[in-house]
Amino acid sequence: MRTLAGAAVLAGSAVLAGGALAGCGLSFSRHTEDRTYTAPDGVGALKVSPGDGAVRITASDSPGITVTEHLRWSNGRNKPQPRHDVGGRTLSLSARCGHSVIGSNPCRISYEIRVPRATAVEVHGGSGSIRVTGLAGAVRLHGDTGAVTATDLRTSTATLSAGSGNVRVSGRAATADLRTDTGSITATGLTADRLTARTGGGEVRLGGRIASAEVRTDTGALRADGLTADRLAVETNAGTVAVALAAAPSSVRATTDTGSVRLRLPADRPYAITLSTDTGGKRIDPGVHQDSAAPRHVTVKTNAGAISIKPA
């Protein structure tokens, strides 16, 4: 493994504000420094572990990876310590801060990176936001409390996850796997062959063209407007399902414990519809063509929620 040290072209600055802590010799001024460098030829993959810093990655049709690090710290003892290593064809970037000072550690490294479009990218962040755009290589992004956003994708695989942060994705991904603990998931401009979305307490919003979508939430709602999906499966414990489909699906399956289900289906095709609810009402608009022998199946089951199916 090679460590990029002498290869870095540094553009540094320091901004000082405030005074020193009397008797301790520690300055609580804010310091900043920017560093820019280029990865060696032949690098085809990027891994970033920014700590709590933000990450912005932009794809281009130009060769080579260019990295700009934005360092922020409060005193000489907690200056960030960036690391950049090359192992095989992978550039790995990581950030570590110095000592904590009096209950806080205002130390952070944020990254702005430009990569060739086909670069495989993996980011494992903390409270800082993660944003990538235009990537065609495999994408794997994780944030804890920071938002995770991927736009204008042209990839075969996209895996995005977060804790309490929100996840957003648009573009093209043959396979998309989206997960959060309590954050929301938004995939309203996505074209995908297969989408899997899982969230504990967040809302899920879908749109675009998805051949097969599988969504599961604990307490979050699912909302989709203008969605084209051939196969859609939704399961929620305590969340509303409200879906308007722009094209006739071959299969829709929706299951909730305590949430209502509202579907809008194109009226130009017949559907074999099966509805089941314990305590809620059931209503199918006369404009929806029912036929038990139809090849298109709609199955909805809820324990405590109303079911409504209307024409799109």
mmCIF file of C-alpha atoms in Angstrom:
data_model
loop_
_atom_site.group_PDB
_atom_site.id
_atom_site.type_symbol
_atom_site.label_atom_id
_atom_site.label_comp_id
_atom_site.label_asym_id
_atom_site.label_seq_id
_atom_site.Cartn_x
_atom_site.Cartn_y
_atom_site.Cartn_z
ATOM 1 C CA MET A 1 0.000 0.000 0.000
ATOM 2 C CA ARG A 2 1.274 3.453 -0.904
ATOM 3 C CA THR A 3 0.587 6.573 1.155
ATOM 4 C CA LEU A 4 0.134 9.756 -0.830
ATOM 5 C CA ALA A 5 2.275 12.319 0.903
ATOM 6 C CA GLY A 6 4.700 13.932 -1.503
ATOM 7 C CA ALA A 7 2.115 13.742 -4.300
ATOM 8 C CA ALA A 8 -0.112 16.283 -2.628
ATOM 9 C CA VAL A 9 -0.250 19.835 -3.920
ATOM 10 C CA LEU A 10 -1.289 21.896 -0.905
ATOM 11 C CA ALA A 11 -3.080 25.215 -0.833
ATOM 12 C CA GLY A 12 -3.278 26.087 2.847
ATOM 13 C CA SER A 13 -4.802 28.903 4.873
ATOM 14 C CA ALA A 14 -5.619 29.586 8.499
ATOM 15 C CA VAL A 15 -8.419 31.775 9.841
ATOM 16 C CA LEU A 16 -8.022 32.854 13.480
ATOM 17 C CA ALA A 17 -10.786 34.246 15.658
ATOM 18 C CA GLY A 18 -11.162 34.480 19.435
ATOM 19 C CA GLY A 19 -8.613 34.168 22.215
ATOM 20 C CA ALA A 20 -6.600 31.628 24.165
ATOM 21 C CA LEU A 21 -7.695 29.781 27.283
ATOM 22 C CA ALA A 22 -5.794 31.420 30.113
ATOM 23 C CA GLY A 23 -3.302 29.165 31.863
ATOM 24 C CA CYS A 24 -3.739 26.287 29.426
ATOM 25 C CA GLY A 25 -1.972 27.614 26.368
ATOM 26 C CA LEU A 26 -4.779 26.438 24.070
ATOM 27 C CA SER A 27 -6.183 28.719 21.415
ATOM 28 C CA PHE A 28 -9.874 28.272 20.584
ATOM 29 C CA SER A 29 -9.525 30.203 17.353
ATOM 30 C CA ARG A 30 -10.912 28.553 14.244
ATOM 31 C CA HIS A 31 -8.307 27.335 11.801
ATOM 32 C CA THR A 32 -8.897 26.255 8.190
ATOM 33 C CA GLU A 33 -6.708 24.711 5.544
ATOM 34 C CA ASP A 34 -7.474 23.440 2.037
ATOM 35 C CA ARG A 35 -5.410 20.747 0.337
ATOM 36 C CA THR A 36 -5.706 19.571 -3.265
ATOM 37 C CA TYR A 37 -3.982 16.576 -4.839
ATOM 38 C CA THR A 38 -4.373 14.091 -7.689
ATOM 39 C CA ALA A 39 -4.424 10.307 -7.347
ATOM 40 C CA PRO A 40 -1.873 8.212 -9.283
ATOM 41 C CA ASP A 41 -2.768 6.824 -12.696
ATOM 42 C CA GLY A 42 -4.568 3.484 -12.706
ATOM 43 C CA VAL A 43 -6.848 4.102 -9.720
ATOM 44 C CA GLY A 44 -10.346 2.790 -10.509
ATOM 45 C CA ALA A 45 -12.046 2.743 -7.108
ATOM 46 C CA LEU A 46 -12.519 5.201 -4.254
ATOM 47 C CA LYS A 47 -13.242 4.615 -0.558
ATOM 48 C CA VAL A 48 -13.887 7.521 1.817
ATOM 49 C CA SER A 49 -14.267 7.476 5.607
ATOM 50 C CA PRO A 50 -14.722 11.162 6.459
ATOM 51 C CA GLY A 51 -15.684 10.909 10.129
ATOM 52 C CA ASP A 52 -18.246 13.685 10.589
ATOM 53 C CA GLY A 53 -17.177 15.690 7.563
ATOM 54 C CA ALA A 54 -19.235 16.189 4.416
ATOM 55 C CA VAL A 55 -18.407 14.439 1.134
ATOM 56 C CA ARG A 56 -19.205 15.697 -2.369
ATOM 57 C CA ILE A 57 -18.252 13.469 -5.301
ATOM 58 C CA THR A 58 -18.841 14.545 -8.895
ATOM 59 C CA ALA A 59 -18.320 12.329 -11.939
ATOM 60 C CA SER A 60 -16.735 13.639 -15.111
ATOM 61 C CA ASP A 61 -15.553 12.298 -18.463
ATOM 62 C CA SER A 62 -11.986 13.447 -17.740
ATOM 63 C CA PRO A 63 -9.338 10.979 -16.526
ATOM 64 C CA GLY A 64 -7.892 11.005 -13.029
ATOM 65 C CA ILE A 65 -9.200 11.597 -9.514
ATOM 66 C CA THR A 66 -8.783 15.026 -7.946
ATOM 67 C CA VAL A 67 -9.318 15.478 -4.210
ATOM 68 C CA THR A 68 -9.744 18.693 -2.254
ATOM 69 C CA GLU A 69 -9.694 18.378 1.527
ATOM 70 C CA HIS A 70 -11.171 21.167 3.669
ATOM 71 C CA LEU A 71 -9.662 20.994 7.151
ATOM 72 C CA ARG A 72 -11.273 22.768 10.115
ATOM 73 C CA TRP A 73 -10.008 22.765 13.713
ATOM 74 C CA SER A 74 -9.944 24.915 16.841
ATOM 75 C CA ASN A 75 -6.409 24.615 18.236
ATOM 76 C CA GLY A 76 -3.045 23.006 17.664
ATOM 77 C CA ARG A 77 -3.898 19.887 19.656
ATOM 78 C CA ASN A 78 -6.920 18.812 17.611
ATOM 79 C CA LYS A 79 -5.810 19.527 14.057
ATOM 80 C CA PRO A 80 -7.296 16.953 11.659
ATOM 81 C CA GLN A 81 -5.046 14.225 10.369
ATOM 82 C CA PRO A 82 -6.074 13.186 6.841
ATOM 83 C CA ARG A 83 -4.783 9.958 5.354
ATOM 84 C CA HIS A 84 -4.737 8.905 1.714
ATOM 85 C CA ASP A 85 -3.497 5.463 0.687
ATOM 86 C CA VAL A 86 -3.411 3.561 -2.582
ATOM 87 C CA GLY A 87 -3.757 -0.217 -2.439
ATOM 88 C CA GLY A 88 -4.022 -1.999 -5.771
ATOM 89 C CA ARG A 89 -6.389 0.147 -7.838
ATOM 90 C CA THR A 90 -8.219 1.676 -4.837
ATOM 91 C CA LEU A 91 -7.667 5.126 -3.329
ATOM 92 C CA SER A 92 -8.677 5.180 0.353
ATOM 93 C CA LEU A 93 -9.270 8.474 2.161
ATOM 94 C CA SER A 94 -9.844 8.749 5.893
ATOM 95 C CA ALA A 95 -9.945 11.459 8.525
ATOM 96 C CA ARG A 96 -8.938 11.419 12.187
ATOM 97 C CA CYS A 97 -8.965 14.265 14.661
ATOM 98 C CA GLY A 98 -6.548 15.065 17.440
ATOM 99 C CA HIS A 99 -7.358 15.406 21.134
ATOM 100 C CA SER A 100 -10.765 16.506 22.371
ATOM 101 C CA VAL A 101 -10.791 19.736 24.318
ATOM 102 C CA ILE A 102 -13.137 20.562 27.221
ATOM 103 C CA GLY A 103 -16.097 18.502 26.085
ATOM 104 C CA SER A 104 -16.042 19.453 22.443
ATOM 105 C CA ASN A 105 -13.882 18.667 19.463
ATOM 106 C CA PRO A 106 -14.453 21.168 16.640
ATOM 107 C CA CYS A 107 -12.318 19.235 14.210
ATOM 108 C CA ARG A 108 -13.470 18.098 10.790
ATOM 109 C CA ILE A 109 -12.346 17.251 7.276
ATOM 110 C CA SER A 110 -14.752 17.653 4.359
ATOM 111 C CA TYR A 111 -14.038 16.386 0.847
ATOM 112 C CA GLU A 112 -14.768 17.604 -2.650
ATOM 113 C CA ILE A 113 -13.744 14.932 -5.150
ATOM 114 C CA ARG A 114 -13.926 14.671 -8.924
ATOM 115 C CA VAL A 115 -13.699 11.157 -10.368
ATOM 116 C CA PRO A 116 -13.975 9.483 -13.785
ATOM 117 C CA ARG A 117 -17.575 8.441 -14.336
ATOM 118 C CA ALA A 118 -16.935 4.679 -14.164
ATOM 119 C CA THR A 119 -15.167 4.847 -10.772
ATOM 120 C CA ALA A 120 -16.576 2.530 -8.106
ATOM 121 C CA VAL A 121 -17.328 4.637 -5.006
ATOM 122 C CA GLU A 122 -17.819 3.670 -1.368
ATOM 123 C CA VAL A 123 -18.399 6.202 1.425
ATOM 124 C CA HIS A 124 -18.978 5.454 5.108
ATOM 125 C CA GLY A 125 -19.802 8.723 6.868
ATOM 126 C CA GLY A 126 -21.139 10.032 10.172
ATOM 127 C CA SER A 127 -23.046 13.270 10.756
ATOM 128 C CA GLY A 128 -21.833 14.974 7.584
ATOM 129 C CA SER A 129 -23.871 14.870 4.400
ATOM 130 C CA ILE A 130 -22.888 12.645 1.473
ATOM 131 C CA ARG A 131 -23.709 13.721 -2.064
ATOM 132 C CA VAL A 132 -22.672 12.060 -5.320
ATOM 133 C CA THR A 133 -23.712 12.856 -8.868
ATOM 134 C CA GLY A 134 -23.263 11.350 -12.323
ATOM 135 C CA LEU A 135 -21.610 8.085 -11.267
ATOM 136 C CA ALA A 136 -21.698 5.004 -13.507
ATOM 137 C CA GLY A 137 -19.606 2.678 -11.335
ATOM 138 C CA ALA A 138 -20.943 0.701 -8.381
ATOM 139 C CA VAL A 139 -22.134 3.040 -5.603
ATOM 140 C CA ARG A 140 -22.209 2.197 -1.883
ATOM 141 C CA LEU A 141 -22.980 5.047 0.532
ATOM 142 C CA HIS A 142 -23.748 5.071 4.263
ATOM 143 C CA GLY A 143 -24.396 7.943 6.644
ATOM 144 C CA ASP A 144 -25.367 7.882 10.320
ATOM 145 C CA THR A 145 -27.202 11.164 10.940
ATOM 146 C CA GLY A 146 -26.127 12.896 7.741
ATOM 147 C CA ALA A 147 -28.236 12.877 4.590
ATOM 148 C CA VAL A 148 -27.235 10.588 1.706
ATOM 149 C CA THR A 149 -28.024 11.813 -1.813
ATOM 150 C CA ALA A 150 -27.198 10.251 -5.182
ATOM 151 C CA THR A 151 -28.360 12.035 -8.331
ATOM 152 C CA ASP A 152 -28.054 11.409 -12.069
ATOM 153 C CA LEU A 153 -26.834 7.838 -11.546
ATOM 154 C CA ARG A 154 -25.993 5.575 -14.501
ATOM 155 C CA THR A 155 -24.934 2.529 -12.485
ATOM 156 C CA SER A 156 -25.661 -1.174 -12.254
ATOM 157 C CA THR A 157 -25.711 -1.229 -8.435
ATOM 158 C CA ALA A 158 -26.594 1.460 -5.889
ATOM 159 C CA THR A 159 -26.656 0.726 -2.151
ATOM 160 C CA LEU A 160 -27.617 3.704 0.033
ATOM 161 C CA SER A 161 -28.269 3.611 3.764
ATOM 162 C CA ALA A 162 -28.542 5.937 6.749
ATOM 163 C CA GLY A 163 -29.499 5.959 10.413
ATOM 164 C CA SER A 164 -31.617 9.029 11.118
ATOM 165 C CA GLY A 165 -30.473 10.777 7.939
ATOM 166 C CA ASN A 166 -32.618 10.896 4.812
ATOM 167 C CA VAL A 167 -31.800 8.989 1.614
ATOM 168 C CA ARG A 168 -32.486 10.395 -1.861
ATOM 169 C CA VAL A 169 -31.708 8.806 -5.214
ATOM 170 C CA SER A 170 -32.418 9.587 -8.866
ATOM 171 C CA GLY A 171 -31.114 8.486 -12.226
ATOM 172 C CA ARG A 172 -30.585 4.945 -13.465
ATOM 173 C CA ALA A 173 -29.628 1.921 -11.341
ATOM 174 C CA ALA A 174 -30.266 -1.633 -12.450
ATOM 175 C CA THR A 175 -30.453 -2.655 -8.772
ATOM 176 C CA ALA A 176 -31.102 -0.178 -5.957
ATOM 177 C CA ASP A 177 -31.066 -1.081 -2.255
ATOM 178 C CA LEU A 178 -32.190 1.777 0.036
ATOM 179 C CA ARG A 179 -32.325 1.537 3.846
ATOM 180 C CA THR A 180 -32.747 3.841 6.834
ATOM 181 C CA ASP A 181 -33.457 3.457 10.540
ATOM 182 C CA THR A 182 -35.674 6.511 11.007
ATOM 183 C CA GLY A 183 -34.858 8.690 8.010
ATOM 184 C CA SER A 184 -37.063 9.062 4.951
ATOM 185 C CA ILE A 185 -36.399 7.474 1.558
ATOM 186 C CA THR A 186 -37.116 9.365 -1.667
ATOM 187 C CA ALA A 187 -36.718 7.725 -5.073
ATOM 188 C CA THR A 188 -39.037 9.824 -7.212
ATOM 189 C CA GLY A 189 -36.806 10.185 -10.257
ATOM 190 C CA LEU A 190 -35.429 6.661 -10.451
ATOM 191 C CA THR A 191 -35.320 4.144 -13.281
ATOM 192 C CA ALA A 192 -34.515 0.671 -11.963
ATOM 193 C CA ASP A 193 -34.999 -2.984 -12.758
ATOM 194 C CA ARG A 194 -35.243 -3.852 -9.061
ATOM 195 C CA LEU A 195 -35.718 -1.620 -6.022
ATOM 196 C CA THR A 196 -35.660 -2.653 -2.376
ATOM 197 C CA ALA A 197 -36.521 -0.049 0.278
ATOM 198 C CA ARG A 198 -36.528 -0.629 4.043
ATOM 199 C CA THR A 199 -37.128 1.907 6.835
ATOM 200 C CA GLY A 200 -37.991 1.790 10.508
ATOM 201 C CA GLY A 201 -39.784 5.069 11.114
ATOM 202 C CA GLY A 202 -39.327 7.047 7.921
ATOM 203 C CA GLU A 203 -41.613 7.768 4.997
ATOM 204 C CA VAL A 204 -40.955 6.264 1.560
ATOM 205 C CA ARG A 205 -41.728 8.209 -1.636
ATOM 206 C CA LEU A 206 -41.451 6.531 -5.030
ATOM 207 C CA GLY A 207 -41.720 7.709 -8.618
ATOM 208 C CA GLY A 208 -40.213 7.045 -12.026
ATOM 209 C CA ARG A 209 -40.009 3.653 -13.737
ATOM 210 C CA ILE A 210 -39.271 0.600 -11.594
ATOM 211 C CA ALA A 211 -39.806 -2.885 -12.951
ATOM 212 C CA SER A 212 -39.984 -4.565 -9.536
ATOM 213 C CA ALA A 213 -40.256 -2.717 -6.203
ATOM 214 C CA GLU A 214 -40.353 -4.169 -2.703
ATOM 215 C CA VAL A 215 -40.983 -1.754 0.185
ATOM 216 C CA ARG A 216 -41.157 -2.436 3.912
ATOM 217 C CA THR A 217 -41.671 0.083 6.728
ATOM 218 C CA ASP A 218 -42.356 -0.198 10.455
ATOM 219 C CA THR A 219 -44.215 3.050 11.120
ATOM 220 C CA GLY A 220 -43.593 5.041 7.943
ATOM 221 C CA ALA A 221 -45.998 5.675 5.092
ATOM 222 C CA LEU A 222 -45.502 4.804 1.422
ATOM 223 C CA ARG A 223 -46.506 7.427 -1.129
ATOM 224 C CA ALA A 224 -46.128 7.115 -4.889
ATOM 225 C CA ASP A 225 -47.503 9.379 -7.586
ATOM 226 C CA GLY A 226 -47.080 8.718 -11.293
ATOM 227 C CA LEU A 227 -45.128 5.522 -10.630
ATOM 228 C CA THR A 228 -44.644 2.963 -13.385
ATOM 229 C CA ALA A 229 -44.058 -0.442 -11.798
ATOM 230 C CA ASP A 230 -44.763 -3.882 -13.192
ATOM 231 C CA ARG A 231 -44.547 -5.577 -9.769
ATOM 232 C CA LEU A 232 -45.059 -3.739 -6.479
ATOM 233 C CA ALA A 233 -45.008 -5.299 -3.002
ATOM 234 C CA VAL A 234 -45.586 -3.137 0.091
ATOM 235 C CA GLU A 235 -45.634 -4.148 3.753
ATOM 236 C CA THR A 236 -46.040 -1.771 6.716
ATOM 237 C CA ASN A 237 -46.901 -2.212 10.382
ATOM 238 C CA ALA A 238 -48.417 1.216 11.030
ATOM 239 C CA GLY A 239 -48.303 3.361 7.948
ATOM 240 C CA THR A 240 -50.587 4.594 5.188
ATOM 241 C CA VAL A 241 -50.123 3.322 1.641
ATOM 242 C CA ALA A 242 -51.112 5.766 -1.099
ATOM 243 C CA VAL A 243 -50.066 4.708 -4.610
ATOM 244 C CA ALA A 244 -51.069 6.094 -8.012
ATOM 245 C CA LEU A 245 -49.730 3.994 -10.893
ATOM 246 C CA ALA A 246 -49.171 5.495 -14.331
ATOM 247 C CA ALA A 247 -49.219 2.140 -16.167
ATOM 248 C CA ALA A 248 -51.115 -1.069 -15.526
ATOM 249 C CA PRO A 249 -49.070 -3.386 -13.259
ATOM 250 C CA SER A 250 -48.976 -7.150 -13.492
ATOM 251 C CA SER A 251 -48.943 -7.522 -9.703
ATOM 252 C CA VAL A 252 -49.646 -5.310 -6.673
ATOM 253 C CA ARG A 253 -49.539 -6.677 -3.126
ATOM 254 C CA ALA A 254 -50.083 -4.372 -0.136
ATOM 255 C CA THR A 255 -50.211 -5.492 3.499
ATOM 256 C CA THR A 256 -50.630 -3.266 6.573
ATOM 257 C CA ASP A 257 -51.458 -3.819 10.234
ATOM 258 C CA THR A 258 -53.089 -0.493 11.120
ATOM 259 C CA GLY A 259 -52.733 1.699 8.032
ATOM 260 C CA SER A 260 -55.170 2.412 5.240
ATOM 261 C CA VAL A 261 -54.455 1.552 1.597
ATOM 262 C CA ARG A 262 -55.421 3.805 -1.320
ATOM 263 C CA LEU A 263 -54.635 2.631 -4.832
ATOM 264 C CA ARG A 264 -55.181 4.313 -8.179
ATOM 265 C CA LEU A 265 -54.949 1.969 -11.178
ATOM 266 C CA PRO A 266 -55.127 2.682 -14.903
ATOM 267 C CA ALA A 267 -58.661 1.862 -16.000
ATOM 268 C CA ASP A 268 -57.749 0.473 -19.434
ATOM 269 C CA ARG A 269 -56.938 -3.030 -18.137
ATOM 270 C CA PRO A 270 -58.907 -5.595 -16.086
ATOM 271 C CA TYR A 271 -57.637 -6.736 -12.677
ATOM 272 C CA ALA A 272 -58.227 -9.761 -10.470
ATOM 273 C CA ILE A 273 -58.727 -7.996 -7.130
ATOM 274 C CA THR A 274 -58.674 -9.554 -3.647
ATOM 275 C CA LEU A 275 -59.335 -7.345 -0.603
ATOM 276 C CA SER A 276 -59.269 -8.233 3.093
ATOM 277 C CA THR A 277 -59.717 -6.014 6.168
ATOM 278 C CA ASP A 278 -60.771 -6.721 9.756
ATOM 279 C CA THR A 279 -62.059 -3.326 10.911
ATOM 280 C CA GLY A 280 -61.843 -0.984 7.887
ATOM 281 C CA GLY A 281 -64.166 -0.478 4.952
ATOM 282 C CA LYS A 282 -63.564 -1.690 1.388
ATOM 283 C CA ARG A 283 -64.437 0.233 -1.745
ATOM 284 C CA ILE A 284 -63.681 -0.389 -5.415
ATOM 285 C CA ASP A 285 -64.722 2.381 -7.778
ATOM 286 C CA PRO A 286 -66.978 1.217 -10.638
ATOM 287 C CA GLY A 287 -64.463 2.718 -13.062
ATOM 288 C CA VAL A 288 -61.958 -0.023 -12.160
ATOM 289 C CA HIS A 289 -62.516 -3.105 -14.357
ATOM 290 C CA GLN A 290 -62.649 -6.282 -12.232
ATOM 291 C CA ASP A 291 -62.208 -9.734 -13.743
ATOM 292 C CA SER A 292 -61.309 -12.752 -11.602
ATOM 293 C CA ALA A 293 -59.656 -14.382 -14.627
ATOM 294 C CA ALA A 294 -57.489 -11.346 -15.448
ATOM 295 C CA PRO A 295 -53.707 -11.893 -15.569
ATOM 296 C CA ARG A 296 -53.122 -8.740 -13.529
ATOM 297 C CA HIS A 297 -53.481 -9.314 -9.780
ATOM 298 C CA VAL A 298 -54.125 -6.826 -6.979
ATOM 299 C CA THR A 299 -54.111 -8.127 -3.402
ATOM 300 C CA VAL A 300 -54.642 -5.853 -0.398
ATOM 301 C CA LYS A 301 -54.846 -6.926 3.247
ATOM 302 C CA THR A 302 -55.090 -4.741 6.345
ATOM 303 C CA ASN A 303 -56.062 -5.502 9.926
ATOM 304 C CA ALA A 304 -57.265 -2.032 10.894
ATOM 305 C CA GLY A 305 -57.530 0.259 7.918
ATOM 306 C CA ALA A 306 -59.776 1.203 5.037
ATOM 307 C CA ILE A 307 -59.118 0.070 1.473
ATOM 308 C CA SER A 308 -59.919 2.207 -1.548
ATOM 309 C CA ILE A 309 -59.220 1.452 -5.225
ATOM 310 C CA LYS A 310 -59.978 4.071 -7.854
ATOM 311 C CA PRO A 311 -59.073 4.726 -11.500
ATOM 312 C CA ALA A 312 -55.798 6.590 -12.015
#
